[in-house]
PDB file of N, CA and C in Angstrom:
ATOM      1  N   UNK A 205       0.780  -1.200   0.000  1.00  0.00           N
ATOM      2  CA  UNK A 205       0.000   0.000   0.000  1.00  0.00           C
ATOM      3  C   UNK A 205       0.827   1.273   0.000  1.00  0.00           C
ATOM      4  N   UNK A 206       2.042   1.240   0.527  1.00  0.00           N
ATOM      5  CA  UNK A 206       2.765   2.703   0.639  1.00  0.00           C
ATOM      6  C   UNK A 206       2.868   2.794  -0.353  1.00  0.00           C
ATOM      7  N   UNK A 207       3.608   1.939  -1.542  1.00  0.00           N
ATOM      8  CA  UNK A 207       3.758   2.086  -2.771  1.00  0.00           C
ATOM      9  C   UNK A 207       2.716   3.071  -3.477  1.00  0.00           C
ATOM     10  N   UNK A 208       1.271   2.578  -3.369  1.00  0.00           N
ATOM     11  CA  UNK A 208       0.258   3.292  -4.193  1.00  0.00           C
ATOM     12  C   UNK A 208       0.023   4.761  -3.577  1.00  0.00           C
ATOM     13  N   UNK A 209       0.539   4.878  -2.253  1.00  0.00           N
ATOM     14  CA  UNK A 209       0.349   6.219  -1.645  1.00  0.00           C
ATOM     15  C   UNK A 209       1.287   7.111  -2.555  1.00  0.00           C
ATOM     16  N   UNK A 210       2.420   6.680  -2.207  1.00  0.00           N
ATOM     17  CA  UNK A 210       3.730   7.561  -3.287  1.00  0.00           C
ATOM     18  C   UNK A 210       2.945   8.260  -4.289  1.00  0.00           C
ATOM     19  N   UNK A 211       2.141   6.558  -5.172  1.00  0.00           N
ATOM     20  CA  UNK A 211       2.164   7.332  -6.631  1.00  0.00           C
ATOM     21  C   UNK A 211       0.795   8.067  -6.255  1.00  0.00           C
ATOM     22  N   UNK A 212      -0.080   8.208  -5.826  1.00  0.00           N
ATOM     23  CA  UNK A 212      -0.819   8.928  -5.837  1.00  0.00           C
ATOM     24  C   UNK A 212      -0.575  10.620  -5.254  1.00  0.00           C
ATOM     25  N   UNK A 213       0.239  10.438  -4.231  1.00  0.00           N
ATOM     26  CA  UNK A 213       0.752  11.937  -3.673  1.00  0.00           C
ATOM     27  C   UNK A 213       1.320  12.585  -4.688  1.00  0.00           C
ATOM     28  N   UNK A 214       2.675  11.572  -5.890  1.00  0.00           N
ATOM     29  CA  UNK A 214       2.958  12.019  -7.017  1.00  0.00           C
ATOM     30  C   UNK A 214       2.322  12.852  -8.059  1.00  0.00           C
ATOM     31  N   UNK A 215       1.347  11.757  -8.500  1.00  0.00           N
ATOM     32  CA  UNK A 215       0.088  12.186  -9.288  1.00  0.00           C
ATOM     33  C   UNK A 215      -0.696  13.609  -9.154  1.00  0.00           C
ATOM     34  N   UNK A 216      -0.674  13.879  -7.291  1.00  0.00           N
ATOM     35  CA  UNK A 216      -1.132  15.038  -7.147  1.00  0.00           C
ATOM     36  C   UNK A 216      -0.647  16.442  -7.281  1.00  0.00           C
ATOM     37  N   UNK A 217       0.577  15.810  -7.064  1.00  0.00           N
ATOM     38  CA  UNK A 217       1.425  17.056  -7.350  1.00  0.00           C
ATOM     39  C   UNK A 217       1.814  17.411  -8.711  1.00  0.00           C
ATOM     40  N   UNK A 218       2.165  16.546  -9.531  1.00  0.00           N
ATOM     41  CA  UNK A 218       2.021  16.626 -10.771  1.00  0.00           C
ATOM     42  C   UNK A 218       0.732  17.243 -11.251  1.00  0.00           C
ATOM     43  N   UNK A 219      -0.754  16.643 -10.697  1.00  0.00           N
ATOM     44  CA  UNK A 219      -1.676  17.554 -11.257  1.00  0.00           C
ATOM     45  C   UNK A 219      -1.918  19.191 -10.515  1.00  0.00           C
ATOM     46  N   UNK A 220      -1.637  19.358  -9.657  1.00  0.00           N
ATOM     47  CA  UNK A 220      -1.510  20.690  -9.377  1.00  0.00           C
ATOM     48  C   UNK A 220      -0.235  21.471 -10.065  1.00  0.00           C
ATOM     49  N   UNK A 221       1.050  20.599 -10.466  1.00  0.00           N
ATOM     50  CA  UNK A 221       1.831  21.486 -10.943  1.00  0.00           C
ATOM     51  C   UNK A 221       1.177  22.355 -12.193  1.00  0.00           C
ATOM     52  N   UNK A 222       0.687  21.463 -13.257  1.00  0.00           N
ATOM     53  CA  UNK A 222      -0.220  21.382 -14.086  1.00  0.00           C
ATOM     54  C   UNK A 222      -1.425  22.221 -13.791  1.00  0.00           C
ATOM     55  N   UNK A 223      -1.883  22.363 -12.601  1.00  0.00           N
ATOM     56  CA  UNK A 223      -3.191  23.443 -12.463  1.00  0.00           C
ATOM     57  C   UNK A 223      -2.006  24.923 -12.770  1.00  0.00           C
ATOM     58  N   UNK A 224      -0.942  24.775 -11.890  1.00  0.00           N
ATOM     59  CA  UNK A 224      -0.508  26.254 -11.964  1.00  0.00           C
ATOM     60  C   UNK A 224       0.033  26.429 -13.199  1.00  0.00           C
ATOM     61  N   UNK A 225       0.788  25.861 -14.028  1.00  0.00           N
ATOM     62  CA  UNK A 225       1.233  25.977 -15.156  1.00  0.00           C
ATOM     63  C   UNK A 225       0.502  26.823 -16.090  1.00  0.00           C
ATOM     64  N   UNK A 226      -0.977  26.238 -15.811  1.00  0.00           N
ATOM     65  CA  UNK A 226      -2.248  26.410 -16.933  1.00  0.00           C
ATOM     66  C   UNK A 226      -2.659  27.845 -15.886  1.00  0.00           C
ATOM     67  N   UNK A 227      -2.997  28.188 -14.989  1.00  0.00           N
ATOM     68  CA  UNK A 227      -2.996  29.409 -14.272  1.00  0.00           C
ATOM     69  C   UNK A 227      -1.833  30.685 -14.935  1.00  0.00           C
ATOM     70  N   UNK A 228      -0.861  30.148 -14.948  1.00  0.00           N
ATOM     71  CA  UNK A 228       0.625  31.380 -15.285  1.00  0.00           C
ATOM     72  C   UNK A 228       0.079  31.285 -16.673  1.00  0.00           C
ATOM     73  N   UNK A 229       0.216  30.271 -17.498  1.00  0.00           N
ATOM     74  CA  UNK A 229      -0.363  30.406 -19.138  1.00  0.00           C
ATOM     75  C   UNK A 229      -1.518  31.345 -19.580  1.00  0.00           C
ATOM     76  N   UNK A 230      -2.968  31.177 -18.454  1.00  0.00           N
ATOM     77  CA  UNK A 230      -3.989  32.108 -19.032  1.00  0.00           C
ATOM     78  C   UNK A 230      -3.441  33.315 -18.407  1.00  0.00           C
ATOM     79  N   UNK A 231      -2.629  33.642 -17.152  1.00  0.00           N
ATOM     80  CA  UNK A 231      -2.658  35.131 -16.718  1.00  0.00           C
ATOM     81  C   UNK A 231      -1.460  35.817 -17.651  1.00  0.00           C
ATOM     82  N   UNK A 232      -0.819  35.271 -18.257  1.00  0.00           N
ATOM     83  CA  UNK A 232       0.264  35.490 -19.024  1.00  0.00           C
ATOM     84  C   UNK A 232      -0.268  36.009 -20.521  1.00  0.00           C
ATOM     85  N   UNK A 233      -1.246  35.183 -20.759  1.00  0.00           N
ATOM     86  CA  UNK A 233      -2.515  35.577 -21.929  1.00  0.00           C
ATOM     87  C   UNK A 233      -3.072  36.971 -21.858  1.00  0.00           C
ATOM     88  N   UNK A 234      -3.869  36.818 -20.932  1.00  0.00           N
ATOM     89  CA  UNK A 234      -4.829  38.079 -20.073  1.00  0.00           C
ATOM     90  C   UNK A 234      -3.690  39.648 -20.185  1.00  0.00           C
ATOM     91  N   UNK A 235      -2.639  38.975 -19.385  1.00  0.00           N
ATOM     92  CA  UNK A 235      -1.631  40.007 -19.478  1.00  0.00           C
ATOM     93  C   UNK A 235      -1.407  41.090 -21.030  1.00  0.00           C
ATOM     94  N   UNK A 236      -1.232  39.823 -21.751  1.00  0.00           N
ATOM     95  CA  UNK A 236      -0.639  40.101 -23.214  1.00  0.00           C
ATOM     96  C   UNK A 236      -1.806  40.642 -23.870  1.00  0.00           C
ATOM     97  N   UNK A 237      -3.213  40.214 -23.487  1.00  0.00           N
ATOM     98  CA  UNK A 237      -4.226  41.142 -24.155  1.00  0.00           C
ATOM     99  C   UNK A 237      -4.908  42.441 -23.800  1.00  0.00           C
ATOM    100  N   UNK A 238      -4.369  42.600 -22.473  1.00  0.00           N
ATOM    101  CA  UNK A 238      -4.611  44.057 -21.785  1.00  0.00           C
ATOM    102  C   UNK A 238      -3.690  44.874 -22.683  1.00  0.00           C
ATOM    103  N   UNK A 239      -2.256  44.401 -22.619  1.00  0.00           N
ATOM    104  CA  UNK A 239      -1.361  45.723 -22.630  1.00  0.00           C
ATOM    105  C   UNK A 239      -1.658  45.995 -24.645  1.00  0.00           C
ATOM    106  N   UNK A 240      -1.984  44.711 -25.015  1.00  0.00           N
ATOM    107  CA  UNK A 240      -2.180  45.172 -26.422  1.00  0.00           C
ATOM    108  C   UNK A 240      -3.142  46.453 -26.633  1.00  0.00           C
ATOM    109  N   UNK A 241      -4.285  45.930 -25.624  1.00  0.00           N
ATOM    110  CA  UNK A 241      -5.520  47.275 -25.903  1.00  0.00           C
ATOM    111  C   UNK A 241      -4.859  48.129 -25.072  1.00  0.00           C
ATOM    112  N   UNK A 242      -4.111  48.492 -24.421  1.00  0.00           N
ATOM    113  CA  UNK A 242      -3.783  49.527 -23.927  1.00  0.00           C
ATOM    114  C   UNK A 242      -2.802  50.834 -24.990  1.00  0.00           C
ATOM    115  N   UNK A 243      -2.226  49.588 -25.406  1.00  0.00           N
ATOM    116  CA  UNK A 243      -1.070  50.333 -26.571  1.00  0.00           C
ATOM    117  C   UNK A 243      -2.060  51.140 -27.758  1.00  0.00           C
ATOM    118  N   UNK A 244      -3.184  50.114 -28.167  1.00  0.00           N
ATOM    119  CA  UNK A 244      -4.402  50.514 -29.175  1.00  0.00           C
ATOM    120  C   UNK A 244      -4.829  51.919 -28.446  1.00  0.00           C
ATOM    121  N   UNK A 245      -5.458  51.553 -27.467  1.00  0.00           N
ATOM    122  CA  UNK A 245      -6.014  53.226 -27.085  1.00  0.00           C
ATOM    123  C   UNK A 245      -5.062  54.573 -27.070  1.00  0.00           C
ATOM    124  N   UNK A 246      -3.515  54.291 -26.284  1.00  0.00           N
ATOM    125  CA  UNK A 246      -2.867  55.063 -26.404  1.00  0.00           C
ATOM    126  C   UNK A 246      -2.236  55.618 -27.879  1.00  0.00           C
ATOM    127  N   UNK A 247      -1.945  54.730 -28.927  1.00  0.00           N
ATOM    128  CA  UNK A 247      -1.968  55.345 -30.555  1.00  0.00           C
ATOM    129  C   UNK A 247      -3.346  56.169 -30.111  1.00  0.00           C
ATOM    130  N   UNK A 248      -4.514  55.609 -30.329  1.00  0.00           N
ATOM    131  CA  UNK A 248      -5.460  56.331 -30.917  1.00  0.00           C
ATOM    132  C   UNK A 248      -5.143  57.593 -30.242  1.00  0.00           C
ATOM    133  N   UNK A 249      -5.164  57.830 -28.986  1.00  0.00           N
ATOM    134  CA  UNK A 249      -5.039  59.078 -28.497  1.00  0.00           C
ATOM    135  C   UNK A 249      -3.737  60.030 -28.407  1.00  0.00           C
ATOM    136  N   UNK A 250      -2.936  59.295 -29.460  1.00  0.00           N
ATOM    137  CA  UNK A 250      -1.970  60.192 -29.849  1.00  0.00           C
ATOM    138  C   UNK A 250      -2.212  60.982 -31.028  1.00  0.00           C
ATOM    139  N   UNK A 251      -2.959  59.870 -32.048  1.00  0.00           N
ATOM    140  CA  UNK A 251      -3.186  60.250 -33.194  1.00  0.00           C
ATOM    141  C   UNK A 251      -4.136  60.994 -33.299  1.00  0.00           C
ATOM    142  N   UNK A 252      -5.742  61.466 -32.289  1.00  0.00           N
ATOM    143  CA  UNK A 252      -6.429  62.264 -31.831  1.00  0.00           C
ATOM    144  C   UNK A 252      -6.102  63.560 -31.427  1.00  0.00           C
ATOM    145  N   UNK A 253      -4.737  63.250 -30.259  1.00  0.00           N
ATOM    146  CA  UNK A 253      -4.382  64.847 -29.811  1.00  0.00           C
ATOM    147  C   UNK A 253      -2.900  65.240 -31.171  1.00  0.00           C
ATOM    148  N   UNK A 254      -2.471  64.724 -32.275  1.00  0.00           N
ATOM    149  CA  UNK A 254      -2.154  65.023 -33.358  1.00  0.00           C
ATOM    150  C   UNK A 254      -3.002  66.223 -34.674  1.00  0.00           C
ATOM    151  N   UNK A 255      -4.460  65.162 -34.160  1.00  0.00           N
ATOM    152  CA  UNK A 255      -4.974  65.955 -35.236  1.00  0.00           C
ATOM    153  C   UNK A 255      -5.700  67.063 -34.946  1.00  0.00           C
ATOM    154  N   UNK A 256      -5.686  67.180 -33.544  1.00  0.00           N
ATOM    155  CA  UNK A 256      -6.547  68.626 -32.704  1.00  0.00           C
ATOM    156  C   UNK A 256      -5.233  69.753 -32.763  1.00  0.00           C
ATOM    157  N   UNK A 257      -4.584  69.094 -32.488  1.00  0.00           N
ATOM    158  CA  UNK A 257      -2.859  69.921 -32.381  1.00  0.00           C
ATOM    159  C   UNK A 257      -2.061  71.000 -33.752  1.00  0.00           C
ATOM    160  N   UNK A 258      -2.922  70.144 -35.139  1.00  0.00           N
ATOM    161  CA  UNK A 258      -2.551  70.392 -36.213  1.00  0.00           C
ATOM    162  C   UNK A 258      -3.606  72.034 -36.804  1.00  0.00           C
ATOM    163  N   UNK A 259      -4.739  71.460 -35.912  1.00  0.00           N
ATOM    164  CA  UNK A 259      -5.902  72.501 -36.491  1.00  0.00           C
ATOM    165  C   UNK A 259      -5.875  73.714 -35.417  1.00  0.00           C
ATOM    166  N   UNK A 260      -5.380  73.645 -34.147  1.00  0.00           N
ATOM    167  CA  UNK A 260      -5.120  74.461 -33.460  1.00  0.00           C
ATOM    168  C   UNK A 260      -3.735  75.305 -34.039  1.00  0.00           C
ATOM    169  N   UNK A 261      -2.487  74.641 -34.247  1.00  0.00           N
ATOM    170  CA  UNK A 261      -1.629  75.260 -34.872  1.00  0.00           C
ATOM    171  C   UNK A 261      -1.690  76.164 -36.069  1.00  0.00           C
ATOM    172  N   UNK A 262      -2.796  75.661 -36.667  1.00  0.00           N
ATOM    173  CA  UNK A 262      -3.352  76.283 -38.024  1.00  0.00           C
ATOM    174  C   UNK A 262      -4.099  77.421 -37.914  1.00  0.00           C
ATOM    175  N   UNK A 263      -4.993  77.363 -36.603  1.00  0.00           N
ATOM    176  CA  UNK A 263      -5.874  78.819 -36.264  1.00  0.00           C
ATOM    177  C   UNK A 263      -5.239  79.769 -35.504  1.00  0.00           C
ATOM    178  N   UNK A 264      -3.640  79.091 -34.838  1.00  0.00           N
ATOM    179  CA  UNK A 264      -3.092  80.237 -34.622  1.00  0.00           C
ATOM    180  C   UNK A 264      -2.348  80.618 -35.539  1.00  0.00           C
ATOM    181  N   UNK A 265      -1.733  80.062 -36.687  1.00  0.00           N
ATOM    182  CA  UNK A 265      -1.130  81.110 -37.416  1.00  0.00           C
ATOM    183  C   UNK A 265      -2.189  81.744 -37.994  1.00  0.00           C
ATOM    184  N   UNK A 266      -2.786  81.570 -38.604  1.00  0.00           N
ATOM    185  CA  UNK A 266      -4.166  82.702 -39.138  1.00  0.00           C
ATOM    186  C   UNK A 266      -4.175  83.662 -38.496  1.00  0.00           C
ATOM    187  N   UNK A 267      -4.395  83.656 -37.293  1.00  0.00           N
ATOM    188  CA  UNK A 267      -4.716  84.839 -36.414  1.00  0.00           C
ATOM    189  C   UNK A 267      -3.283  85.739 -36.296  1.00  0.00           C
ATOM    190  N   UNK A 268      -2.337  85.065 -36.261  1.00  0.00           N
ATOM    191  CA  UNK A 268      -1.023  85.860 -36.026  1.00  0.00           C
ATOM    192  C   UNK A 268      -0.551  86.359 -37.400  1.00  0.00           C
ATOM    193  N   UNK A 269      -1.357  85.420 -38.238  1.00  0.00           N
ATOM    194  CA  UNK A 269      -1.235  86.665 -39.926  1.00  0.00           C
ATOM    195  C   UNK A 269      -2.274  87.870 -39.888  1.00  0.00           C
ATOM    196  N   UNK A 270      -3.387  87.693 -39.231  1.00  0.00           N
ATOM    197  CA  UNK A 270      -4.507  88.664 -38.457  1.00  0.00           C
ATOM    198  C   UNK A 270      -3.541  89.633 -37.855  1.00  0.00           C
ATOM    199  N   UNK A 271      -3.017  89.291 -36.923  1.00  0.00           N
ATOM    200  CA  UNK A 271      -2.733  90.551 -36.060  1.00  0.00           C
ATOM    201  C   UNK A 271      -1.547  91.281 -36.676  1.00  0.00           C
ATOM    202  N   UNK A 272      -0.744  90.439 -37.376  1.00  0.00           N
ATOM    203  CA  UNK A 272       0.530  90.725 -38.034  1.00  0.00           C
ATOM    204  C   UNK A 272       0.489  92.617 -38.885  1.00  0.00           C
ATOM    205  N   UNK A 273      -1.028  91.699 -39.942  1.00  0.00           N
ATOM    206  CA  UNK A 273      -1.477  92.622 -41.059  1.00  0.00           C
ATOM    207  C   UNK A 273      -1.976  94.189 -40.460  1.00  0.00           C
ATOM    208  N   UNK A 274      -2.526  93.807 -39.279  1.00  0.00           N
ATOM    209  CA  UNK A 274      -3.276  94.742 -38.717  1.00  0.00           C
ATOM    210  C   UNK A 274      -1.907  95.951 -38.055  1.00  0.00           C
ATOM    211  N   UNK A 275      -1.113  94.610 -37.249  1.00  0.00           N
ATOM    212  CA  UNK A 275      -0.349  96.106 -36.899  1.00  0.00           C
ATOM    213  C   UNK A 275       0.733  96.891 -38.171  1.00  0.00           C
ATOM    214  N   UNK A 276       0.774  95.997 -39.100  1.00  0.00           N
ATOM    215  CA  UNK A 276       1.473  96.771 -39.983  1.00  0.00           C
ATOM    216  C   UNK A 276       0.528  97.829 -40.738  1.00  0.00           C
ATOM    217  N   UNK A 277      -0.535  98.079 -40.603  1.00  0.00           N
ATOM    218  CA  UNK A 277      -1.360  98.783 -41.091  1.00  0.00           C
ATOM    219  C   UNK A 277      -1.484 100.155 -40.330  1.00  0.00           C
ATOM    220  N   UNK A 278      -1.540 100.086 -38.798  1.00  0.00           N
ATOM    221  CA  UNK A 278      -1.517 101.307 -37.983  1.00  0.00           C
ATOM    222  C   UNK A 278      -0.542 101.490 -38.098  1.00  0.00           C
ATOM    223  N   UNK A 279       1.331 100.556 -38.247  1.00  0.00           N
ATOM    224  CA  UNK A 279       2.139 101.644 -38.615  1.00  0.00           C
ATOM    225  C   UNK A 279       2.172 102.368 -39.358  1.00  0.00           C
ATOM    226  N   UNK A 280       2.007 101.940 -40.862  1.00  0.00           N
ATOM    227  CA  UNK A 280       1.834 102.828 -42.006  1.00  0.00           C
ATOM    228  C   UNK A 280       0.829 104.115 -42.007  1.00  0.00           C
ATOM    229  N   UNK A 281      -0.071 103.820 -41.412  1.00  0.00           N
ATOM    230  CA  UNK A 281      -1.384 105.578 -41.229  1.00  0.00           C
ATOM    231  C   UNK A 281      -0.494 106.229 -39.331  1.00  0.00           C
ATOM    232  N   UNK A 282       0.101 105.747 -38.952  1.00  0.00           N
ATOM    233  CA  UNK A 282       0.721 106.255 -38.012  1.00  0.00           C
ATOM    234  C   UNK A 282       2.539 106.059 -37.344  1.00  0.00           C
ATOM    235  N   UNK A 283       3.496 106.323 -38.416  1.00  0.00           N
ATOM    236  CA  UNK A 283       4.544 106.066 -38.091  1.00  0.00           C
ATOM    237  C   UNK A 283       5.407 106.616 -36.715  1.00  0.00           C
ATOM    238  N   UNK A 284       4.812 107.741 -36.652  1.00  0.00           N
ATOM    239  CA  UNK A 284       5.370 108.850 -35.471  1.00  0.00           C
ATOM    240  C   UNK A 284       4.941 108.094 -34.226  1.00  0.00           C
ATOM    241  N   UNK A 285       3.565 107.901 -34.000  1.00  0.00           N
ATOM    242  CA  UNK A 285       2.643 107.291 -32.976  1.00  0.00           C
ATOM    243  C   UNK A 285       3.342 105.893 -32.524  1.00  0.00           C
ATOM    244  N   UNK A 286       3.892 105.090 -33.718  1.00  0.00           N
ATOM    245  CA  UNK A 286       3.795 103.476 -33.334  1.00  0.00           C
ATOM    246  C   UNK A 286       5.662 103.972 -33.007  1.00  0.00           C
ATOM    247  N   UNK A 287       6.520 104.540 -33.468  1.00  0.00           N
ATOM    248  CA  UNK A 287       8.029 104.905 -33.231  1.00  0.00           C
ATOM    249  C   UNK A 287       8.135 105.479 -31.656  1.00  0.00           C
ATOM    250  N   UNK A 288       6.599 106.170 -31.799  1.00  0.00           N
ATOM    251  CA  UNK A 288       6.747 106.691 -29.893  1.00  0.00           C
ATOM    252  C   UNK A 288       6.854 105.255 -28.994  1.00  0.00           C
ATOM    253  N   UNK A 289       5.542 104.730 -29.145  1.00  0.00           N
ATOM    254  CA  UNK A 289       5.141 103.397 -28.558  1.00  0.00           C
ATOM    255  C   UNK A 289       6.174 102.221 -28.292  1.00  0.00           C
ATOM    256  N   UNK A 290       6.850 102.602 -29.516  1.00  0.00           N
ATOM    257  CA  UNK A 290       7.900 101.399 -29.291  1.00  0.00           C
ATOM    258  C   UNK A 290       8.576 101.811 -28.499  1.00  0.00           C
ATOM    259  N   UNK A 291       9.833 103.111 -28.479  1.00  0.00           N
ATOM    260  CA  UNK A 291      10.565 103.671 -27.856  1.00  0.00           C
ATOM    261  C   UNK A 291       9.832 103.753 -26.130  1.00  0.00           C
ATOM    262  N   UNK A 292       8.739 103.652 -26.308  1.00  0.00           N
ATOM    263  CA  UNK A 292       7.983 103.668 -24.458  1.00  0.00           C
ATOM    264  C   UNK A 292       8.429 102.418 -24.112  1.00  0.00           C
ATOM    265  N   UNK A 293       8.151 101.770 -24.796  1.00  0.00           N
ATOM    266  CA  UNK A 293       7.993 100.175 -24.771  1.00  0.00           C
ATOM    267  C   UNK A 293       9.809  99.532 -24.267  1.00  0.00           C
ATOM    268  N   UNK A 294      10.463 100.236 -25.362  1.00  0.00           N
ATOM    269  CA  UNK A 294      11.646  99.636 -24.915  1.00  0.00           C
ATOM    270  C   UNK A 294      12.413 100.447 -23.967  1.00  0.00           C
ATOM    271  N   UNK A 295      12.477 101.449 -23.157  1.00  0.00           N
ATOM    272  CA  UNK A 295      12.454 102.394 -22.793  1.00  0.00           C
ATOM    273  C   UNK A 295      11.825 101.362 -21.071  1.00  0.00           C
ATOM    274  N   UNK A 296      10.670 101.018 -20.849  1.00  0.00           N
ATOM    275  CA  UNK A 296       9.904 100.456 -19.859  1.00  0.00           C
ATOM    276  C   UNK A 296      10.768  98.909 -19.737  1.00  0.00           C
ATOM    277  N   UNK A 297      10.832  98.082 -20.278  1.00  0.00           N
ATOM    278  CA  UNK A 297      11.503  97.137 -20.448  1.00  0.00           C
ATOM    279  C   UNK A 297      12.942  97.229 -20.141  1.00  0.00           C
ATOM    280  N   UNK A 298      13.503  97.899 -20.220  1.00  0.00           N
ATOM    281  CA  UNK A 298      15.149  98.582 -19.891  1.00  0.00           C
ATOM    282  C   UNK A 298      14.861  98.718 -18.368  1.00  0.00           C
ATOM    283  N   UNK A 299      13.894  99.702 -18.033  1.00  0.00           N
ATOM    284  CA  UNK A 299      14.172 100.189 -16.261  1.00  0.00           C
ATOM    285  C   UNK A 299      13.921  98.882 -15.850  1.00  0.00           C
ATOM    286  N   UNK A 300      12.753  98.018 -16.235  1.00  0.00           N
ATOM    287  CA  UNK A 300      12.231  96.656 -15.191  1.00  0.00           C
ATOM    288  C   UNK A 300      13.765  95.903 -15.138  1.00  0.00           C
ATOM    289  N   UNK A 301      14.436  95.511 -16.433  1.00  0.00           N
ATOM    290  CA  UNK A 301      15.674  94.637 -16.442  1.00  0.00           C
ATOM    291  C   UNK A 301      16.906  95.428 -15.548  1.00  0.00           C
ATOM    292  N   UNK A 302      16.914  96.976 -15.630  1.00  0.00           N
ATOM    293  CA  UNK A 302      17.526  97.072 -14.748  1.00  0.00           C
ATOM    294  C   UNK A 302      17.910  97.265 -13.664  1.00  0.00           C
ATOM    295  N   UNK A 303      16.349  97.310 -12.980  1.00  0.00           N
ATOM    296  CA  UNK A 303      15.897  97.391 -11.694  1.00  0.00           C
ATOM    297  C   UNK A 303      15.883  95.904 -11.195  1.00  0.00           C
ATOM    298  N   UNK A 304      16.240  94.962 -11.665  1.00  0.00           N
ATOM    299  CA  UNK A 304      16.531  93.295 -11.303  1.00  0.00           C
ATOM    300  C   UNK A 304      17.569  93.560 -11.228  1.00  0.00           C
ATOM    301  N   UNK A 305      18.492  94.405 -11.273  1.00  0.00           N
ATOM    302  CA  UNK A 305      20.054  93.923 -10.851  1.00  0.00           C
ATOM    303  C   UNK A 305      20.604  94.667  -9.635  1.00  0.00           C
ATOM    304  N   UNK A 306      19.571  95.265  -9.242  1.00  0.00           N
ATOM    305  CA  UNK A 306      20.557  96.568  -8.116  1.00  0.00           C
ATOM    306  C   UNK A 306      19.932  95.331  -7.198  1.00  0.00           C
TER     307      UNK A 306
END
């Protein structure tokens, strides 16, 4: 009888090795099909914030050809006016930079 005990304790362990084997195999599966859809969603949402990125880039240059046109337009009907402005401008910008160093 010990004999048949052996092989049966054997047997058991062998079939549980076999339960876990087949356990690591499907979570190893499971694993491999999460990170696939994960990779899927993350393209998509690269390729999403790509194409929002492209049309935003696009409505700001428009607008900065907008504002571009515009201020070259008040220089031309006002050269004296926009030569003051600047000179304020750089003039204001000078005291702030050099009021950071004292």
């Amino acid at each position: 009888m010990p004999a048949n005990a052996d092989y049966a304790a054997d047997e058991t362990k062998s079939g549980a090795g076999s339960d876990a084997a087949k356990l690591s195999a499907e979570a190893q599966r499971t694993l491999n099909e999460a990170r696939a859809r994960i990779e899927q969603v993350v393209q998509d949402g690269l390729e999403q914030l790509r194409s929002h990125s492209r049309v935003y880039a696009d409505s700001a240059g428009q607008q900065i050809e907008v504002a571009q046109q515009y201020v070259t337009e008040r220089v031309r009907e006002r050269p004296l006016a926009a030569t003051g402005a600047a000179l304020g401008v750089g003039v204001l910008i000078g005291l702030l930079l050099s009021a950071g160093r004292r």
